[in-house]
Amino acid sequence: MIIFPGIGTIINSVGVLVVGVATRLIINRELGNFEKNIYPIGLVTLALGVRESLRAESLIIPLASILIGATIGSYFKIEKRVEKIGENLHNKYEKEDSGRENFISSFLTTSLIVITGPLAIIGPFQDVLESNLELLIIKTALDCFLVFYITAGGGKGAVYSFIPIFFYQGFFTLLAIVLKNSFLTELAVSNIGTVGGILLIGLSIKMLGIKDIPVGDYLPALFIPMFFI
């Protein structure tokens, strides 16, 4: 039984916060180096991205979505703004100056992973409209493992990824409450999945150090398939 609409997003964000804080308190010594520890996550992200990118029957809508989304995101410099948030969080809550770049990088990387997948959009709609927390519970488990791994590896900024989770998924929760229906047709869901998969491939390329792709600037592309009804 759902206590109230949006409880899934709260569970998701609080779970990430608790796991991140607990990891930082319990594991005093970093399990390796953040930059090297991110490679396995990069490979898994690549595999997940390839799988998700094949969901749509045609690449026309995903292609148009990414081109439009990249144009919008580049104009507003979304990735730079997220990095600025990470910098402000470090300046406000972290005492030591050492590890500043790792902090910002881990915050950006973790934040992009946890909100790029289609579960971050579809989950809140199922929570509100169907009183179904299944997708968000699965996402919470995956996010918590990700935050544990990155935080334990020296990426202390990962714990703050609960902030974009709360506001990003909270937006879709409010949207579902206001509209009281889902415009996420089967076509929209499959294309959102494909766009998310392509963005995850780009993010994995960035994580593996192959090419610094500004995936954060492409995030608006996830919204575009909703308008192809």
PDB file of C-alpha atoms in Angstrom:
ATOM      1  CA  MET A   1       0.000   0.000   0.000  1.00  0.00           C
ATOM      2  CA  ILE A   2       1.392   3.406  -1.028  1.00  0.00           C
ATOM      3  CA  ILE A   3       1.575   5.895   1.858  1.00  0.00           C
ATOM      4  CA  PHE A   4       1.465   8.918  -0.445  1.00  0.00           C
ATOM      5  CA  PRO A   5       2.362   9.708  -4.083  1.00  0.00           C
ATOM      6  CA  GLY A   6       6.076  10.292  -4.476  1.00  0.00           C
ATOM      7  CA  ILE A   7       7.182   8.014  -1.643  1.00  0.00           C
ATOM      8  CA  GLY A   8       9.272   6.039  -4.151  1.00  0.00           C
ATOM      9  CA  THR A   9      11.429   9.044  -5.019  1.00  0.00           C
ATOM     10  CA  ILE A  10      11.906   9.841  -1.324  1.00  0.00           C
ATOM     11  CA  ILE A  11      12.966   6.243  -0.653  1.00  0.00           C
ATOM     12  CA  ASN A  12      15.372   6.452  -3.589  1.00  0.00           C
ATOM     13  CA  SER A  13      17.032   9.717  -2.531  1.00  0.00           C
ATOM     14  CA  VAL A  14      17.155   8.883   1.200  1.00  0.00           C
ATOM     15  CA  GLY A  15      18.545   5.411   0.459  1.00  0.00           C
ATOM     16  CA  VAL A  16      21.383   6.906  -1.575  1.00  0.00           C
ATOM     17  CA  LEU A  17      22.108   9.460   1.150  1.00  0.00           C
ATOM     18  CA  VAL A  18      22.182   6.843   3.932  1.00  0.00           C
ATOM     19  CA  VAL A  19      24.404   4.428   1.987  1.00  0.00           C
ATOM     20  CA  GLY A  20      26.774   7.225   0.964  1.00  0.00           C
ATOM     21  CA  VAL A  21      27.116   8.632   4.484  1.00  0.00           C
ATOM     22  CA  ALA A  22      27.489   5.142   6.015  1.00  0.00           C
ATOM     23  CA  THR A  23      30.197   4.263   3.500  1.00  0.00           C
ATOM     24  CA  ARG A  24      32.167   7.401   4.306  1.00  0.00           C
ATOM     25  CA  LEU A  25      31.872   6.774   8.047  1.00  0.00           C
ATOM     26  CA  ILE A  26      32.636   3.045   8.049  1.00  0.00           C
ATOM     27  CA  ILE A  27      35.299   2.805   5.350  1.00  0.00           C
ATOM     28  CA  ASN A  28      38.101   5.067   6.529  1.00  0.00           C
ATOM     29  CA  ARG A  29      40.546   3.894   3.916  1.00  0.00           C
ATOM     30  CA  GLU A  30      39.675   4.262   0.258  1.00  0.00           C
ATOM     31  CA  LEU A  31      39.431   0.989  -1.649  1.00  0.00           C
ATOM     32  CA  GLY A  32      41.801   2.035  -4.382  1.00  0.00           C
ATOM     33  CA  ASN A  33      41.806   5.136  -6.560  1.00  0.00           C
ATOM     34  CA  PHE A  34      38.602   6.760  -7.797  1.00  0.00           C
ATOM     35  CA  GLU A  35      39.825   7.258 -11.361  1.00  0.00           C
ATOM     36  CA  LYS A  36      40.798   3.570 -11.685  1.00  0.00           C
ATOM     37  CA  ASN A  37      37.793   2.248  -9.760  1.00  0.00           C
ATOM     38  CA  ILE A  38      35.425   4.010 -12.140  1.00  0.00           C
ATOM     39  CA  TYR A  39      36.549   1.828 -15.082  1.00  0.00           C
ATOM     40  CA  PRO A  40      34.468  -1.264 -14.120  1.00  0.00           C
ATOM     41  CA  ILE A  41      31.406   0.970 -13.691  1.00  0.00           C
ATOM     42  CA  GLY A  42      32.206   2.469 -17.084  1.00  0.00           C
ATOM     43  CA  LEU A  43      32.232  -0.970 -18.705  1.00  0.00           C
ATOM     44  CA  VAL A  44      28.935  -1.960 -17.071  1.00  0.00           C
ATOM     45  CA  THR A  45      27.430   1.379 -18.118  1.00  0.00           C
ATOM     46  CA  LEU A  46      28.580   0.720 -21.681  1.00  0.00           C
ATOM     47  CA  ALA A  47      26.939  -2.714 -21.722  1.00  0.00           C
ATOM     48  CA  LEU A  48      23.718  -1.317 -20.243  1.00  0.00           C
ATOM     49  CA  GLY A  49      23.747   1.550 -22.735  1.00  0.00           C
ATOM     50  CA  VAL A  50      24.136  -0.790 -25.712  1.00  0.00           C
ATOM     51  CA  ARG A  51      21.252  -2.948 -24.466  1.00  0.00           C
ATOM     52  CA  GLU A  52      18.941   0.024 -23.851  1.00  0.00           C
ATOM     53  CA  SER A  53      19.819   1.728 -27.144  1.00  0.00           C
ATOM     54  CA  LEU A  54      18.247  -1.164 -29.074  1.00  0.00           C
ATOM     55  CA  ARG A  55      14.767  -0.779 -27.547  1.00  0.00           C
ATOM     56  CA  ALA A  56      13.238   1.442 -30.252  1.00  0.00           C
ATOM     57  CA  GLU A  57      12.230  -0.015 -33.607  1.00  0.00           C
ATOM     58  CA  SER A  58      13.546   3.066 -35.417  1.00  0.00           C
ATOM     59  CA  LEU A  59      16.327   5.523 -34.597  1.00  0.00           C
ATOM     60  CA  ILE A  60      14.573   8.487 -36.206  1.00  0.00           C
ATOM     61  CA  ILE A  61      12.916   9.769 -33.005  1.00  0.00           C
ATOM     62  CA  PRO A  62      16.000   9.115 -30.798  1.00  0.00           C
ATOM     63  CA  LEU A  63      18.215  10.884 -33.348  1.00  0.00           C
ATOM     64  CA  ALA A  64      15.907  13.908 -33.506  1.00  0.00           C
ATOM     65  CA  SER A  65      15.599  13.905 -29.715  1.00  0.00           C
ATOM     66  CA  ILE A  66      19.351  13.895 -29.143  1.00  0.00           C
ATOM     67  CA  LEU A  67      19.973  16.638 -31.715  1.00  0.00           C
ATOM     68  CA  ILE A  68      17.251  18.853 -30.232  1.00  0.00           C
ATOM     69  CA  GLY A  69      18.197  18.027 -26.647  1.00  0.00           C
ATOM     70  CA  ALA A  70      21.904  18.624 -27.243  1.00  0.00           C
ATOM     71  CA  THR A  71      21.146  22.020 -28.754  1.00  0.00           C
ATOM     72  CA  ILE A  72      19.021  23.025 -25.765  1.00  0.00           C
ATOM     73  CA  GLY A  73      21.439  21.622 -23.179  1.00  0.00           C
ATOM     74  CA  SER A  74      24.504  23.167 -24.796  1.00  0.00           C
ATOM     75  CA  TYR A  75      22.803  26.549 -24.832  1.00  0.00           C
ATOM     76  CA  PHE A  76      22.061  26.367 -21.105  1.00  0.00           C
ATOM     77  CA  LYS A  77      25.447  24.695 -20.354  1.00  0.00           C
ATOM     78  CA  ILE A  78      23.806  22.081 -18.125  1.00  0.00           C
ATOM     79  CA  GLU A  79      26.967  20.078 -17.435  1.00  0.00           C
ATOM     80  CA  LYS A  80      28.888  23.161 -16.337  1.00  0.00           C
ATOM     81  CA  ARG A  81      26.007  24.071 -14.027  1.00  0.00           C
ATOM     82  CA  VAL A  82      26.035  20.593 -12.462  1.00  0.00           C
ATOM     83  CA  GLU A  83      29.799  20.861 -11.979  1.00  0.00           C
ATOM     84  CA  LYS A  84      29.260  24.247 -10.341  1.00  0.00           C
ATOM     85  CA  ILE A  85      26.772  22.665  -7.935  1.00  0.00           C
ATOM     86  CA  GLY A  86      29.413  20.058  -7.079  1.00  0.00           C
ATOM     87  CA  GLU A  87      31.980  22.789  -6.517  1.00  0.00           C
ATOM     88  CA  ASN A  88      29.619  24.693  -4.216  1.00  0.00           C
ATOM     89  CA  LEU A  89      28.822  21.517  -2.248  1.00  0.00           C
ATOM     90  CA  HIS A  90      32.530  20.852  -1.773  1.00  0.00           C
ATOM     91  CA  ASN A  91      33.216  24.399  -0.635  1.00  0.00           C
ATOM     92  CA  LYS A  92      30.313  24.336   1.822  1.00  0.00           C
ATOM     93  CA  TYR A  93      30.407  20.847   3.302  1.00  0.00           C
ATOM     94  CA  GLU A  94      33.898  19.479   2.747  1.00  0.00           C
ATOM     95  CA  LYS A  95      36.658  20.785   5.014  1.00  0.00           C
ATOM     96  CA  GLU A  96      39.787  19.634   3.233  1.00  0.00           C
ATOM     97  CA  ASP A  97      40.846  21.124  -0.092  1.00  0.00           C
ATOM     98  CA  SER A  98      42.521  17.905  -1.228  1.00  0.00           C
ATOM     99  CA  GLY A  99      40.477  15.727  -3.567  1.00  0.00           C
ATOM    100  CA  ARG A 100      38.412  18.638  -4.868  1.00  0.00           C
ATOM    101  CA  GLU A 101      38.577  17.502  -8.494  1.00  0.00           C
ATOM    102  CA  ASN A 102      37.686  13.915  -7.554  1.00  0.00           C
ATOM    103  CA  PHE A 103      34.775  15.202  -5.491  1.00  0.00           C
ATOM    104  CA  ILE A 104      33.338  17.228  -8.377  1.00  0.00           C
ATOM    105  CA  SER A 105      33.995  14.447 -10.902  1.00  0.00           C
ATOM    106  CA  SER A 106      32.359  11.768  -8.731  1.00  0.00           C
ATOM    107  CA  PHE A 107      29.360  14.004  -8.056  1.00  0.00           C
ATOM    108  CA  LEU A 108      28.886  14.716 -11.767  1.00  0.00           C
ATOM    109  CA  THR A 109      29.424  11.107 -12.877  1.00  0.00           C
ATOM    110  CA  THR A 110      27.148   9.562 -10.262  1.00  0.00           C
ATOM    111  CA  SER A 111      24.437  12.176 -10.801  1.00  0.00           C
ATOM    112  CA  LEU A 112      24.414  11.566 -14.562  1.00  0.00           C
ATOM    113  CA  ILE A 113      24.197   7.783 -14.158  1.00  0.00           C
ATOM    114  CA  VAL A 114      21.316   7.836 -11.646  1.00  0.00           C
ATOM    115  CA  ILE A 115      19.119  10.193 -13.674  1.00  0.00           C
ATOM    116  CA  THR A 116      19.975   9.210 -17.270  1.00  0.00           C
ATOM    117  CA  GLY A 117      18.213   5.835 -17.320  1.00  0.00           C
ATOM    118  CA  PRO A 118      14.510   5.581 -18.240  1.00  0.00           C
ATOM    119  CA  LEU A 119      13.641   4.303 -14.735  1.00  0.00           C
ATOM    120  CA  ALA A 120      14.110   7.837 -13.403  1.00  0.00           C
ATOM    121  CA  ILE A 121      11.222   8.996 -15.621  1.00  0.00           C
ATOM    122  CA  ILE A 122       8.947   5.970 -15.828  1.00  0.00           C
ATOM    123  CA  GLY A 123       9.300   5.049 -12.136  1.00  0.00           C
ATOM    124  CA  PRO A 124       7.691   8.216 -10.712  1.00  0.00           C
ATOM    125  CA  PHE A 125       4.717   7.858 -13.080  1.00  0.00           C
ATOM    126  CA  GLN A 126       4.130   4.276 -11.951  1.00  0.00           C
ATOM    127  CA  ASP A 127       4.466   5.404  -8.334  1.00  0.00           C
ATOM    128  CA  VAL A 128       1.772   8.087  -8.662  1.00  0.00           C
ATOM    129  CA  LEU A 129      -0.627   6.627 -11.217  1.00  0.00           C
ATOM    130  CA  GLU A 130      -0.439   2.904 -10.449  1.00  0.00           C
ATOM    131  CA  SER A 131       0.730   2.927  -6.787  1.00  0.00           C
ATOM    132  CA  ASN A 132       3.532   0.666  -7.991  1.00  0.00           C
ATOM    133  CA  LEU A 133       6.978   1.089  -6.438  1.00  0.00           C
ATOM    134  CA  GLU A 134       8.623  -1.860  -8.173  1.00  0.00           C
ATOM    135  CA  LEU A 135      10.717   0.147 -10.656  1.00  0.00           C
ATOM    136  CA  LEU A 136      11.847   2.699  -8.082  1.00  0.00           C
ATOM    137  CA  ILE A 137      12.775  -0.019  -5.573  1.00  0.00           C
ATOM    138  CA  ILE A 138      14.913  -1.687  -8.239  1.00  0.00           C
ATOM    139  CA  LYS A 139      16.451   1.672  -9.133  1.00  0.00           C
ATOM    140  CA  THR A 140      17.126   2.410  -5.446  1.00  0.00           C
ATOM    141  CA  ALA A 141      19.033  -0.855  -5.054  1.00  0.00           C
ATOM    142  CA  LEU A 142      21.110  -0.157  -8.166  1.00  0.00           C
ATOM    143  CA  ASP A 143      21.796   3.455  -7.154  1.00  0.00           C
ATOM    144  CA  CYS A 144      22.824   2.457  -3.626  1.00  0.00           C
ATOM    145  CA  PHE A 145      25.321  -0.097  -4.927  1.00  0.00           C
ATOM    146  CA  LEU A 146      26.714   2.478  -7.357  1.00  0.00           C
ATOM    147  CA  VAL A 147      27.104   5.112  -4.625  1.00  0.00           C
ATOM    148  CA  PHE A 148      28.730   2.591  -2.280  1.00  0.00           C
ATOM    149  CA  TYR A 149      31.247   1.519  -4.899  1.00  0.00           C
ATOM    150  CA  ILE A 150      32.186   5.007  -6.051  1.00  0.00           C
ATOM    151  CA  THR A 151      32.302   6.437  -2.509  1.00  0.00           C
ATOM    152  CA  ALA A 152      34.434   3.552  -1.248  1.00  0.00           C
ATOM    153  CA  GLY A 153      36.793   4.166  -4.152  1.00  0.00           C
ATOM    154  CA  GLY A 154      37.441   7.768  -3.147  1.00  0.00           C
ATOM    155  CA  GLY A 155      34.604   9.525  -4.966  1.00  0.00           C
ATOM    156  CA  LYS A 156      33.237  11.358  -1.955  1.00  0.00           C
ATOM    157  CA  GLY A 157      30.943  13.522  -4.079  1.00  0.00           C
ATOM    158  CA  ALA A 158      28.792  10.500  -4.967  1.00  0.00           C
ATOM    159  CA  VAL A 159      26.844  10.781  -1.707  1.00  0.00           C
ATOM    160  CA  TYR A 160      25.400  14.121  -2.835  1.00  0.00           C
ATOM    161  CA  SER A 161      23.786  12.532  -5.893  1.00  0.00           C
ATOM    162  CA  PHE A 162      20.669  12.197  -3.741  1.00  0.00           C
ATOM    163  CA  ILE A 163      20.020  15.884  -4.548  1.00  0.00           C
ATOM    164  CA  PRO A 164      19.521  15.504  -8.339  1.00  0.00           C
ATOM    165  CA  ILE A 165      17.583  12.275  -7.727  1.00  0.00           C
ATOM    166  CA  PHE A 166      15.142  14.073  -5.444  1.00  0.00           C
ATOM    167  CA  PHE A 167      14.574  17.096  -7.680  1.00  0.00           C
ATOM    168  CA  TYR A 168      14.718  15.321 -11.066  1.00  0.00           C
ATOM    169  CA  GLN A 169      12.361  12.483 -10.138  1.00  0.00           C
ATOM    170  CA  GLY A 170      10.344  14.872  -7.995  1.00  0.00           C
ATOM    171  CA  PHE A 171       9.603  16.878 -11.138  1.00  0.00           C
ATOM    172  CA  PHE A 172       8.077  13.845 -12.849  1.00  0.00           C
ATOM    173  CA  THR A 173       6.200  12.956  -9.672  1.00  0.00           C
ATOM    174  CA  LEU A 174       4.591  16.400  -9.610  1.00  0.00           C
ATOM    175  CA  LEU A 175       3.902  16.161 -13.342  1.00  0.00           C
ATOM    176  CA  ALA A 176       2.038  12.881 -12.848  1.00  0.00           C
ATOM    177  CA  ILE A 177       0.064  14.334  -9.922  1.00  0.00           C
ATOM    178  CA  VAL A 178      -0.955  17.417 -11.912  1.00  0.00           C
ATOM    179  CA  LEU A 179      -1.832  15.606 -15.153  1.00  0.00           C
ATOM    180  CA  LYS A 180      -3.436  12.623 -13.386  1.00  0.00           C
ATOM    181  CA  ASN A 181      -2.652  10.506 -16.424  1.00  0.00           C
ATOM    182  CA  SER A 182       0.339   9.181 -18.269  1.00  0.00           C
ATOM    183  CA  PHE A 183       1.275  10.435 -21.711  1.00  0.00           C
ATOM    184  CA  LEU A 184       4.077   7.863 -21.666  1.00  0.00           C
ATOM    185  CA  THR A 185       2.807   5.754 -24.532  1.00  0.00           C
ATOM    186  CA  GLU A 186       4.579   2.547 -25.495  1.00  0.00           C
ATOM    187  CA  LEU A 187       6.256   4.486 -28.315  1.00  0.00           C
ATOM    188  CA  ALA A 188       7.472   7.184 -25.904  1.00  0.00           C
ATOM    189  CA  VAL A 189       8.782   4.656 -23.366  1.00  0.00           C
ATOM    190  CA  SER A 190      10.775   2.691 -25.950  1.00  0.00           C
ATOM    191  CA  ASN A 191      12.277   5.852 -27.414  1.00  0.00           C
ATOM    192  CA  ILE A 192      13.129   7.287 -23.988  1.00  0.00           C
ATOM    193  CA  GLY A 193      14.888   4.000 -23.280  1.00  0.00           C
ATOM    194  CA  THR A 194      16.855   4.229 -26.526  1.00  0.00           C
ATOM    195  CA  VAL A 195      17.835   7.859 -25.935  1.00  0.00           C
ATOM    196  CA  GLY A 196      18.877   6.976 -22.380  1.00  0.00           C
ATOM    197  CA  GLY A 197      20.910   4.066 -23.702  1.00  0.00           C
ATOM    198  CA  ILE A 198      22.744   6.265 -26.200  1.00  0.00           C
ATOM    199  CA  LEU A 199      23.496   8.806 -23.470  1.00  0.00           C
ATOM    200  CA  LEU A 200      24.787   6.000 -21.225  1.00  0.00           C
ATOM    201  CA  ILE A 201      27.135   4.916 -24.027  1.00  0.00           C
ATOM    202  CA  GLY A 202      28.416   8.485 -24.241  1.00  0.00           C
ATOM    203  CA  LEU A 203      28.823   8.596 -20.472  1.00  0.00           C
ATOM    204  CA  SER A 204      30.732   5.299 -20.450  1.00  0.00           C
ATOM    205  CA  ILE A 205      33.115   6.647 -23.095  1.00  0.00           C
ATOM    206  CA  LYS A 206      33.723   9.617 -20.808  1.00  0.00           C
ATOM    207  CA  MET A 207      34.188   7.402 -17.719  1.00  0.00           C
ATOM    208  CA  LEU A 208      36.690   5.184 -19.538  1.00  0.00           C
ATOM    209  CA  GLY A 209      38.756   8.239 -20.456  1.00  0.00           C
ATOM    210  CA  ILE A 210      38.340   7.750 -24.206  1.00  0.00           C
ATOM    211  CA  LYS A 211      36.686  11.094 -24.964  1.00  0.00           C
ATOM    212  CA  ASP A 212      35.312  13.849 -22.735  1.00  0.00           C
ATOM    213  CA  ILE A 213      31.735  13.943 -24.041  1.00  0.00           C
ATOM    214  CA  PRO A 214      29.520  16.560 -22.306  1.00  0.00           C
ATOM    215  CA  VAL A 215      26.675  14.091 -21.695  1.00  0.00           C
ATOM    216  CA  GLY A 216      25.119  16.423 -19.125  1.00  0.00           C
ATOM    217  CA  ASP A 217      24.338  18.865 -21.928  1.00  0.00           C
ATOM    218  CA  TYR A 218      22.362  16.154 -23.712  1.00  0.00           C
ATOM    219  CA  LEU A 219      19.966  15.410 -20.828  1.00  0.00           C
ATOM    220  CA  PRO A 220      17.031  17.399 -22.348  1.00  0.00           C
ATOM    221  CA  ALA A 221      16.970  14.729 -25.080  1.00  0.00           C
ATOM    222  CA  LEU A 222      15.244  12.398 -22.586  1.00  0.00           C
ATOM    223  CA  PHE A 223      12.182  14.675 -22.577  1.00  0.00           C
ATOM    224  CA  ILE A 224      11.786  15.036 -26.348  1.00  0.00           C
ATOM    225  CA  PRO A 225      10.283  11.577 -27.144  1.00  0.00           C
ATOM    226  CA  MET A 226       7.261  12.460 -24.958  1.00  0.00           C
ATOM    227  CA  PHE A 227       6.170  14.941 -27.645  1.00  0.00           C
ATOM    228  CA  PHE A 228       6.218  12.337 -30.443  1.00  0.00           C
ATOM    229  CA  ILE A 229       2.746  10.912 -29.807  1.00  0.00           C
TER     230      ILE A 229
END
